[in-house]
XYZ file of C-alpha atoms in Angstrom:
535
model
C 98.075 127.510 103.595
C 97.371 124.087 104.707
C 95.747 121.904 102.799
C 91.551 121.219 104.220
C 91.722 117.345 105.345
C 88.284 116.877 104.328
C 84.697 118.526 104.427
C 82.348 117.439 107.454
C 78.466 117.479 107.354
C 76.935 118.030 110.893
C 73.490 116.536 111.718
C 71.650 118.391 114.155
C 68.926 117.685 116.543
C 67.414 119.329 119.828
C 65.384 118.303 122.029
C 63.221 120.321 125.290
C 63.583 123.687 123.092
C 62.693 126.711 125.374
C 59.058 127.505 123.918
C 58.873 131.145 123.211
C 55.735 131.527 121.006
C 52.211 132.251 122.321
C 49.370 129.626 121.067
C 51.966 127.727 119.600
C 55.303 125.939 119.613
C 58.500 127.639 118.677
C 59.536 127.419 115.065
C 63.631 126.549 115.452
C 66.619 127.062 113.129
C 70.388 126.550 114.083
C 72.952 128.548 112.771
C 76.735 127.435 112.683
C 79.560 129.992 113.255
C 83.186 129.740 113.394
C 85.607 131.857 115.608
C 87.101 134.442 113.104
C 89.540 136.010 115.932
C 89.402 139.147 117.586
C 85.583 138.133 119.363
C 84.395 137.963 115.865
C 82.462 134.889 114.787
C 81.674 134.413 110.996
C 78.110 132.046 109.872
C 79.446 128.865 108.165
C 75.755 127.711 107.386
C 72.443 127.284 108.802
C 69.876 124.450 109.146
C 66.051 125.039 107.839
C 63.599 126.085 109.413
C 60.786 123.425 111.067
C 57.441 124.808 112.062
C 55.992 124.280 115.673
C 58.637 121.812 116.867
C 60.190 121.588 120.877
C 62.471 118.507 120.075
C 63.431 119.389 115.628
C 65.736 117.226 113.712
C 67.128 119.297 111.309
C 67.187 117.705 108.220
C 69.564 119.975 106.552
C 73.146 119.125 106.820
C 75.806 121.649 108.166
C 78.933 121.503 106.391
C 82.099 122.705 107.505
C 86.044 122.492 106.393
C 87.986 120.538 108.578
C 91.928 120.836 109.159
C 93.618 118.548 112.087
C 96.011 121.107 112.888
C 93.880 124.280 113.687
C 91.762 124.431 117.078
C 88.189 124.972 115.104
C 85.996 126.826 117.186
C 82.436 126.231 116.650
C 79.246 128.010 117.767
C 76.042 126.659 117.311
C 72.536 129.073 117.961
C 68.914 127.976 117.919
C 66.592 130.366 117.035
C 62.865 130.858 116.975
C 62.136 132.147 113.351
C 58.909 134.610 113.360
C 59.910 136.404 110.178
C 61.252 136.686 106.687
C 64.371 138.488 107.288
C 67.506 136.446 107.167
C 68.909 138.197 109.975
C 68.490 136.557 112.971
C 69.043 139.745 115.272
C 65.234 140.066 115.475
C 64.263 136.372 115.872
C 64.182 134.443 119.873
C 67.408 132.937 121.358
C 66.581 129.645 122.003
C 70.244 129.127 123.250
C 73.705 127.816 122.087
C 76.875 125.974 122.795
C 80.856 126.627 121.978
C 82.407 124.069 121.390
C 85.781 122.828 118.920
C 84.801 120.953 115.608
C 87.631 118.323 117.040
C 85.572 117.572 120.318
C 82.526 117.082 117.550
C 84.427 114.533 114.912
C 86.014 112.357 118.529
C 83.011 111.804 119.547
C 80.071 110.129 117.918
C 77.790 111.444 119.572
C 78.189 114.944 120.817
C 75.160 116.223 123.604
C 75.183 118.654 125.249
C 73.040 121.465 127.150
C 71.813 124.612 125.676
C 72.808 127.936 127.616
C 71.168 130.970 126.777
C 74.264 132.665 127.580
C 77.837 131.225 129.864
C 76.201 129.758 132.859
C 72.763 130.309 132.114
C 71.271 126.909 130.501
C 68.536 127.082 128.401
C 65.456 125.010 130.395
C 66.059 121.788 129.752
C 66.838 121.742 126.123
C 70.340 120.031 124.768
C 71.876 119.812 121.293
C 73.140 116.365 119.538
C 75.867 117.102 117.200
C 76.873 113.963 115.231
C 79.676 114.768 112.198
C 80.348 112.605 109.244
C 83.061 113.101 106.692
C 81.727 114.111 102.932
C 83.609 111.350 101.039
C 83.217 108.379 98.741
C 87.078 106.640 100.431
C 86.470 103.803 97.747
C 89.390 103.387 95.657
C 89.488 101.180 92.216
C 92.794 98.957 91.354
C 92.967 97.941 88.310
C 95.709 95.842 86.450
C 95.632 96.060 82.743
C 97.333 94.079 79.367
C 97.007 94.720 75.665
C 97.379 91.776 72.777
C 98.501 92.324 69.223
C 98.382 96.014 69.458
C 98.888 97.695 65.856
C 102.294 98.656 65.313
C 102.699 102.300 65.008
C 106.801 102.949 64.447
C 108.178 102.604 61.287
C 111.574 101.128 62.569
C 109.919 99.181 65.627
C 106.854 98.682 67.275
C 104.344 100.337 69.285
C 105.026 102.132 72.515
C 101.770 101.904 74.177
C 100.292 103.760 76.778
C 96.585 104.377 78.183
C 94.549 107.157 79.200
C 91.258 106.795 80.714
C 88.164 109.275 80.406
C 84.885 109.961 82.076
C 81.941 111.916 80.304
C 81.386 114.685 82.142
C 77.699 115.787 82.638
C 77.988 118.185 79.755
C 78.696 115.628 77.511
C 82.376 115.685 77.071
C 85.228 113.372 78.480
C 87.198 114.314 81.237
C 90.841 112.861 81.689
C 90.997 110.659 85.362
C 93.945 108.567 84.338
C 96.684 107.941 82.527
C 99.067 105.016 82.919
C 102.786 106.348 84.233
C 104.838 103.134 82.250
C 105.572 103.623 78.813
C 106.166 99.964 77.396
C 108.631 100.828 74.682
C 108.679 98.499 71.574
C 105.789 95.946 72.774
C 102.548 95.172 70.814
C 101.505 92.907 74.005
C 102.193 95.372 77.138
C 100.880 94.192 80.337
C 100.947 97.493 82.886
C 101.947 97.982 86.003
C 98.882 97.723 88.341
C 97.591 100.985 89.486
C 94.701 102.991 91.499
C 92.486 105.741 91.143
C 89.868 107.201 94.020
C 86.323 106.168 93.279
C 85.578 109.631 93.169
C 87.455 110.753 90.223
C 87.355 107.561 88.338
C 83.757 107.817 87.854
C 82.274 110.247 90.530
C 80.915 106.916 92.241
C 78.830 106.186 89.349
C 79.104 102.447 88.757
C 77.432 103.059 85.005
C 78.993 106.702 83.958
C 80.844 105.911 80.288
C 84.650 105.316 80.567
C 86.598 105.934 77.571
C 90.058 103.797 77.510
C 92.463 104.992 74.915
C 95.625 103.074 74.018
C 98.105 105.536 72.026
C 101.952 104.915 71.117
C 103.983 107.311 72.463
C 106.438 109.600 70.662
C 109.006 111.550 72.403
C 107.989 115.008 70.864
C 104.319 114.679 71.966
C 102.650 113.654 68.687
C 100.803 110.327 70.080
C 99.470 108.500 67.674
C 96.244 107.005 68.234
C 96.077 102.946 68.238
C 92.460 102.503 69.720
C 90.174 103.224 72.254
C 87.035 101.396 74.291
C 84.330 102.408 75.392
C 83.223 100.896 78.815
C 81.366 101.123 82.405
C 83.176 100.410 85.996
C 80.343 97.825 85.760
C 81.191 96.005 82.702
C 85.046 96.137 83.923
C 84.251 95.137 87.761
C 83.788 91.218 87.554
C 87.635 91.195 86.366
C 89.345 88.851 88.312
C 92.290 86.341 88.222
C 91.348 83.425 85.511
C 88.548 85.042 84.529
C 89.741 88.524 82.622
C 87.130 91.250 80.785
C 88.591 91.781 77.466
C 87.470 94.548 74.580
C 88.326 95.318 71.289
C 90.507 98.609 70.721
C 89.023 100.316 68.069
C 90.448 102.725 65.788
C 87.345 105.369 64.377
C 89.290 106.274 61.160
C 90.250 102.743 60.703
C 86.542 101.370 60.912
C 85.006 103.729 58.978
C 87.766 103.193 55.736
C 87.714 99.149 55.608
C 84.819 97.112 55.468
C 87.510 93.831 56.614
C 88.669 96.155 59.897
C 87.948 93.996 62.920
C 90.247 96.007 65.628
C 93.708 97.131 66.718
C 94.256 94.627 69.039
C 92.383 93.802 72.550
C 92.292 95.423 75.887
C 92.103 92.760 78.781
C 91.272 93.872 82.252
C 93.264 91.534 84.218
C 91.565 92.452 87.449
C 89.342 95.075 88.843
C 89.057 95.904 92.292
C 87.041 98.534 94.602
C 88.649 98.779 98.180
C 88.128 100.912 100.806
C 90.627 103.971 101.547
C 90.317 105.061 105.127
C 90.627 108.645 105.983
C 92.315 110.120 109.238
C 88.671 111.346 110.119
C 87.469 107.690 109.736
C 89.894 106.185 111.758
C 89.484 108.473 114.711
C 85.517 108.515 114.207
C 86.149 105.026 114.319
C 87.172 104.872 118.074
C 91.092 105.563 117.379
C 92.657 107.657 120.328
C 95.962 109.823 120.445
C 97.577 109.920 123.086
C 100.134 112.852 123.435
C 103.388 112.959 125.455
C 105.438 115.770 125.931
C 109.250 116.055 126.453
C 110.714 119.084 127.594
C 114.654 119.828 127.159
C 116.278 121.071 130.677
C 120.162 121.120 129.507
C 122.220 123.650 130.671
C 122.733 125.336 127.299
C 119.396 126.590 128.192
C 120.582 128.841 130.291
C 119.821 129.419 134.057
C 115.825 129.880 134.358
C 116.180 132.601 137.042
C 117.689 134.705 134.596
C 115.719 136.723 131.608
C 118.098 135.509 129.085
C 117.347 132.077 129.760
C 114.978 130.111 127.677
C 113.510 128.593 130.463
C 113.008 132.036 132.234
C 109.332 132.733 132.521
C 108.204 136.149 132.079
C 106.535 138.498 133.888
C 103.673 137.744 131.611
C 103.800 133.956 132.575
C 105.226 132.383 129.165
C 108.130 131.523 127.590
C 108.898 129.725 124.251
C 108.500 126.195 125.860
C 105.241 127.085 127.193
C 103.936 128.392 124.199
C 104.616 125.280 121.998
C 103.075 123.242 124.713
C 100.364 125.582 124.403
C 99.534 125.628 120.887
C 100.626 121.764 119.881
C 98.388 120.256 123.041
C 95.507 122.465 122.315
C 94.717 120.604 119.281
C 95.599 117.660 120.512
C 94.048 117.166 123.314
C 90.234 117.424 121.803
C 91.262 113.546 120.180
C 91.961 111.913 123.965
C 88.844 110.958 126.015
C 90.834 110.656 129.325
C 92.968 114.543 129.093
C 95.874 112.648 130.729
C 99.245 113.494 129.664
C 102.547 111.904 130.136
C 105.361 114.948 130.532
C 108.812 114.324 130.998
C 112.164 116.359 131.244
C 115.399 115.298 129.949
C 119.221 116.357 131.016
C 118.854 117.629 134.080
C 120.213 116.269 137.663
C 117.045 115.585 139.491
C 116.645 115.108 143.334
C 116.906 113.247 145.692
C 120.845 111.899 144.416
C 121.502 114.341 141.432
C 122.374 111.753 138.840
C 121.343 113.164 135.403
C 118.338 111.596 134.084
C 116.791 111.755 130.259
C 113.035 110.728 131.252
C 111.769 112.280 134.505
C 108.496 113.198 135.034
C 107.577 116.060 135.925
C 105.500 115.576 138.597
C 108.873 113.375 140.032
C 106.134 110.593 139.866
C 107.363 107.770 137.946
C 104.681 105.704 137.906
C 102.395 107.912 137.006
C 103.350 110.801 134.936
C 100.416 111.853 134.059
C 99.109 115.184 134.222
C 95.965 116.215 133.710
C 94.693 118.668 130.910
C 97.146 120.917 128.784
C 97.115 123.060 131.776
C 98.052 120.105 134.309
C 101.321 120.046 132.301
C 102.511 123.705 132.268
C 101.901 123.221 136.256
C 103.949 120.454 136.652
C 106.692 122.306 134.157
C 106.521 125.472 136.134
C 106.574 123.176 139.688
C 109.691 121.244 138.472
C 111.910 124.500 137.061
C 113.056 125.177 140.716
C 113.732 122.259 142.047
C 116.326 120.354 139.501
C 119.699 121.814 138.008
C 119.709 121.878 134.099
C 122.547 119.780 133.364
C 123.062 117.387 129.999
C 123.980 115.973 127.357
C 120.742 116.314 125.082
C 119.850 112.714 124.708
C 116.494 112.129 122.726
C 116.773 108.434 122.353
C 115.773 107.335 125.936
C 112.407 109.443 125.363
C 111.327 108.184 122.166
C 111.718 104.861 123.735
C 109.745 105.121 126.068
C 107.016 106.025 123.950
C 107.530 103.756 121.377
C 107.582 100.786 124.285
C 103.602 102.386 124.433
C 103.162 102.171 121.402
C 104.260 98.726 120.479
C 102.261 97.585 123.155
C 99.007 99.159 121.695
C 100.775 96.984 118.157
C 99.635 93.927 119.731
C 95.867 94.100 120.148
C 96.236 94.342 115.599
C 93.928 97.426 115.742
C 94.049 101.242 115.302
C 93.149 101.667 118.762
C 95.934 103.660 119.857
C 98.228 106.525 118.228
C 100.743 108.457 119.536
C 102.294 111.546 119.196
C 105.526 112.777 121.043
C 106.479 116.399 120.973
C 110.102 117.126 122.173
C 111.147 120.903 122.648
C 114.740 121.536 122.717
C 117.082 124.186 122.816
C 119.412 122.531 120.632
C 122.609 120.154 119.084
C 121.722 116.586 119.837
C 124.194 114.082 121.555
C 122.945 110.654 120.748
C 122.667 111.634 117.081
C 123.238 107.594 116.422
C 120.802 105.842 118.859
C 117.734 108.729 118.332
C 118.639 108.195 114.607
C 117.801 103.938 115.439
C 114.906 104.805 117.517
C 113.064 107.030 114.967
C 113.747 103.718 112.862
C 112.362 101.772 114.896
C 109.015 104.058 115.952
C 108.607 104.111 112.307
C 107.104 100.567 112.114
C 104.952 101.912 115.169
C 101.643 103.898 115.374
C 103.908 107.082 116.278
C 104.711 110.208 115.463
C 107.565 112.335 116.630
C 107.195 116.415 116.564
C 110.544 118.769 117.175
C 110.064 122.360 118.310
C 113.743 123.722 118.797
C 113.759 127.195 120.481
C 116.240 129.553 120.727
C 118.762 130.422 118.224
C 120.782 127.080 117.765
C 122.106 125.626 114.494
C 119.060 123.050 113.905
C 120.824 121.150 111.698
C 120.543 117.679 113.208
C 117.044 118.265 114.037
C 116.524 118.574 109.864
C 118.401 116.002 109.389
C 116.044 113.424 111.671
C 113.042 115.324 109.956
C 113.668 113.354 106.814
C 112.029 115.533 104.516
C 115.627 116.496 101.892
C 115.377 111.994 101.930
C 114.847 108.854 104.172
C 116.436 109.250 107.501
C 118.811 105.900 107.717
C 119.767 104.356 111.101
C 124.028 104.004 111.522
C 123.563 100.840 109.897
C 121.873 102.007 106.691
C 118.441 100.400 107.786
C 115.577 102.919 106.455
C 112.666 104.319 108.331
C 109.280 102.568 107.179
C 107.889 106.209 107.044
C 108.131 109.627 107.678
C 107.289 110.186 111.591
C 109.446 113.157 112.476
C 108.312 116.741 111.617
C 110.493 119.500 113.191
C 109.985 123.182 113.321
C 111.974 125.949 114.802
C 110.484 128.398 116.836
C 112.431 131.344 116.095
C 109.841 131.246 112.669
C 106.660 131.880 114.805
C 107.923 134.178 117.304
C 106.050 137.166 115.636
C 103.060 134.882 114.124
C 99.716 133.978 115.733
C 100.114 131.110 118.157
C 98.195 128.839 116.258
C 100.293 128.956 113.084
C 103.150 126.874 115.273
C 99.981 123.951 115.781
C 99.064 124.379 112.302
C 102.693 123.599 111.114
C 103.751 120.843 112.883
C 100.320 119.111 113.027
C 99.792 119.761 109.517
C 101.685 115.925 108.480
C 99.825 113.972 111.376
C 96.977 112.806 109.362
C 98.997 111.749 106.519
C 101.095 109.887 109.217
C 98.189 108.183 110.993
C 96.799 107.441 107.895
C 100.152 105.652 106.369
C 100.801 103.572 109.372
C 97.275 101.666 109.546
C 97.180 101.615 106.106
C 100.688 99.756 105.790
C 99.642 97.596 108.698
C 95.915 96.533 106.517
C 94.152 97.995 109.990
C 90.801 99.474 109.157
C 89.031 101.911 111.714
C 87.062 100.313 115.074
C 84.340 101.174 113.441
C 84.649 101.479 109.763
C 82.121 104.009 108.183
C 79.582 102.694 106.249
C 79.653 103.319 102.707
C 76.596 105.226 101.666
C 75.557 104.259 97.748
C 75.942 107.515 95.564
């Protein structure tokens, strides 16, 4: 199961509510419900309830798991409450709206009308949907040094390392930390600089009691116990270069035995830091769109489309396994681009009017403009193109990638996380231009880009898992690594029998992380960073 991206809270408002009580104003609630398959739909939460109110702001938040690679759908009924009963079967429809909880997070501000049921709005009244994500992204840095540590080995000295606690609400201490470098024989360590989310490190509470403890390691587990310090985030945070925060370790045992006991050395913070760590909800509530080309393999090792072994053959139902990964990968996608307009291109075939072979066509054969609009704009153009070009090859991926990444390093030079992009390639197979795709996933890795591989049919994928980088770094001919992981690649053949979304769900699944990496590398916060609320 994929893992939830984050938790969103949805404020809610009306306004013009239908007014279905007599002497008096209607008396609202929304429900939330999610989609739970088969025309099922499954309450998430509900708002309260506000008395005699046509235009409510509800004050209670709905919250709601949210996961980049699923299409979430949402439904969201107003009701008049009249009664006790929690079942809303005998209360007024005041109206609803469907809607995806991705076309809520990109925009935000989400209106829009009430219908009482498809077609049939509700007066005049709308619903404003605004979603924020549940999350404290502060992180805390911290770079830490010890002097004249006791020494703890018989033969040498000390092998320090630290382990930091927070006191839980019960009273007891909680382990958030503990330092990864073991400084062997060193009674004045200085450790490697290291972070720890706000969250954990002290549940965003500037003045919750840290515990530092400073132990010398011993290979069989036995740690023996130099000192420890008792502290705040607030009495560490005004750490900073020349001017360190610096506390006596003390041992307990040791303290209590000898009157002349003074400590077992001193910790110094060196430098304390709180920065902000963006999410992938942040950066596209922030204004960040993703734009989403698709590249569709029309070699000949596809087979001829007229015939029902092909892979290109379209059934009498109307799909094949092209369409379907269009299908489920653009679905999701396309709730994160205001305009809907696609760029969809076909690689080694021999297109008209001359025949040459060509490995970036459009498929609407109009170069300079390849867009198509909507998810369905592209299966048109795909099923408009299939008769009129011969499937030819060699599969070459480089010339496609490159012509996304010139996009994208376009987008590079405004220095903002504006723009992201996200190529899927379906192919029935071996690559040619192993070398030059390997250089150009390379070189989209220093680019807002990611690259998604859905090979159908029953190939030997092994190049494509190669590229996916995932068993190491991928390495361009001349040994240059990729800056990150951009490529994701999933065969078909592993979905054939599985819902259509679990193919989205897959290859989406890394996109956030991706996103996420790149700006983060670059220093690039969000448009419109969130503000941080104080806990």
């Amino acid at each position: 199961m994929a893992a939830c991206v984050s938790r969103v809270e949805l404020s809610v408002s009306c306004r013009s509510l239908l007014d279905k009580d007599v002497g008096s104003r209607s008396d609202p609630l929304c429900v939330l419900l999610q989609d739970a398959g088969g025309g099922r739909w499954a309450e998430l939460d509900r708002t309260e309830r506000i008395k005699n109110c046509q235009d409510p702001e509800f004050c209670k938040k709905l919250v709601v798991d949210y996961y980049f690679e699923k299409v979430q759908k949402l439904k969201f009924g107003v009701y008049d409450i009249d009664n006790k009963t929690f079942d809303l079967n005998d209360d007024d429809y005041l109206g609803g709206i469907e809607c995806t909880l991705g076309q809520v997070v990109s925009s935000s501000v989400f209106t829009r009308p009430l219908e009482l049921k498809q077609g049939k709005p509700a007066g005049k009244g709308t619903i404003t949907i605004t979603a924020e994500e549940i999350k404290d992204t502060r992180v805390v840095y911290l770079e830490i040094e010890a002097r004249n540590l006791d020494k703890k080995d018989f033969l040498g000295k000390s092998d320090p390392f630290l382990e930091f606690y927070k006191q839980t609400d019960a009273g007891t201490w909680q382990l958030m930390h503990r330092s990864e470098v073991v400084i062997k024989n060193n009674l004045n360590p200085c450790w490697r600089k290291f972070s720890v989310p706000l969250q954990t490190f002290c549940g965003g509470d500037f003045n919750k009691p840290i515990k530092v403890q400073c132990a010398d390691h011993d290979s069989d587990g036995s740690h023996d116990l130099i000192g420890a310090v008792h502290t705040t985030l607030a009495q560490m945070q005004p750490a900073g270069p020349g001017s360190p925060v610096e506390f006596e370790c003390i041992h307990p045992e040791k303290k209590q035995k000898k009157k002349s006991y003074k400590n077992s050395g001193i910790i110094r913070i060196k430098s304390c830091k709180i920065e902000t760590e963006y999410s992938f909800l942040d950066y596209v509530m922030g204004g960040c769109q993703i734009n989403f080309t698709v590249g569709v393999d029309f070699t000949g090792s596809n087979g001829d489309p007229r015939s029902p072994d092909s892979l290109h053959y379209i059934s009498p139902d109307g799909i094949n396994e092209y369409l379907v990964a269009i299908w489920s990968v653009g679905s999701v996608v396309q709730d994160y681009d205001t305009d809907k307009l696609f760029p969809a291109f076909g690689f080694g075939a021999q297109v008209p009017p001359n025949w040459q072979v060509s490995h970036e066509f459009a498929l609407n054969f109009n170069p300079s403009n390849p867009y198509c609009q909507g998810i369905q704009g592209i299966v048109d153009a795909y099923r408009q193109v299939l008769p009129q070009i011969r499937l030819y090859g060699p599969t070459n991926f480089s010339p496609i990638i490159n012509h996304v990444a010139r996009f994208a390093a376009h987008s590079v030079q405004q220095g903002t996380a504006a723009h992201y992009y996200i190529l899927l390639i379906i192919t029935d197979g071996e690559i040619t231009d192993l070398d030059q795709t390997r250089q150009a996933i390379v070189d989209a890795s220093k680019l807002p880009m990611s690259i998604i591989i859905v090979g159908v049919g029953e190939a030997d994928f092994k190049a494509m898992e190669f590229l996916d980088g995932d068993s190491g770094v991928l390495r361009s001919v001349t040994g240059e690594p990729a800056a990150r992981d951009i490529v994701q690649f999933v065969p078909f053949r592993q979905f054939k029998n599985a819902p259509r979304e679990a193919l989205s769900q897959v290859v989406l699944a890394e996109v956030p992380k991706q996103l996420v990496s790149y700006y983060k590398w670059q220093g690039w916060p969000p448009l419109k960073p969130p503000e941080i609320k104080a806990v």
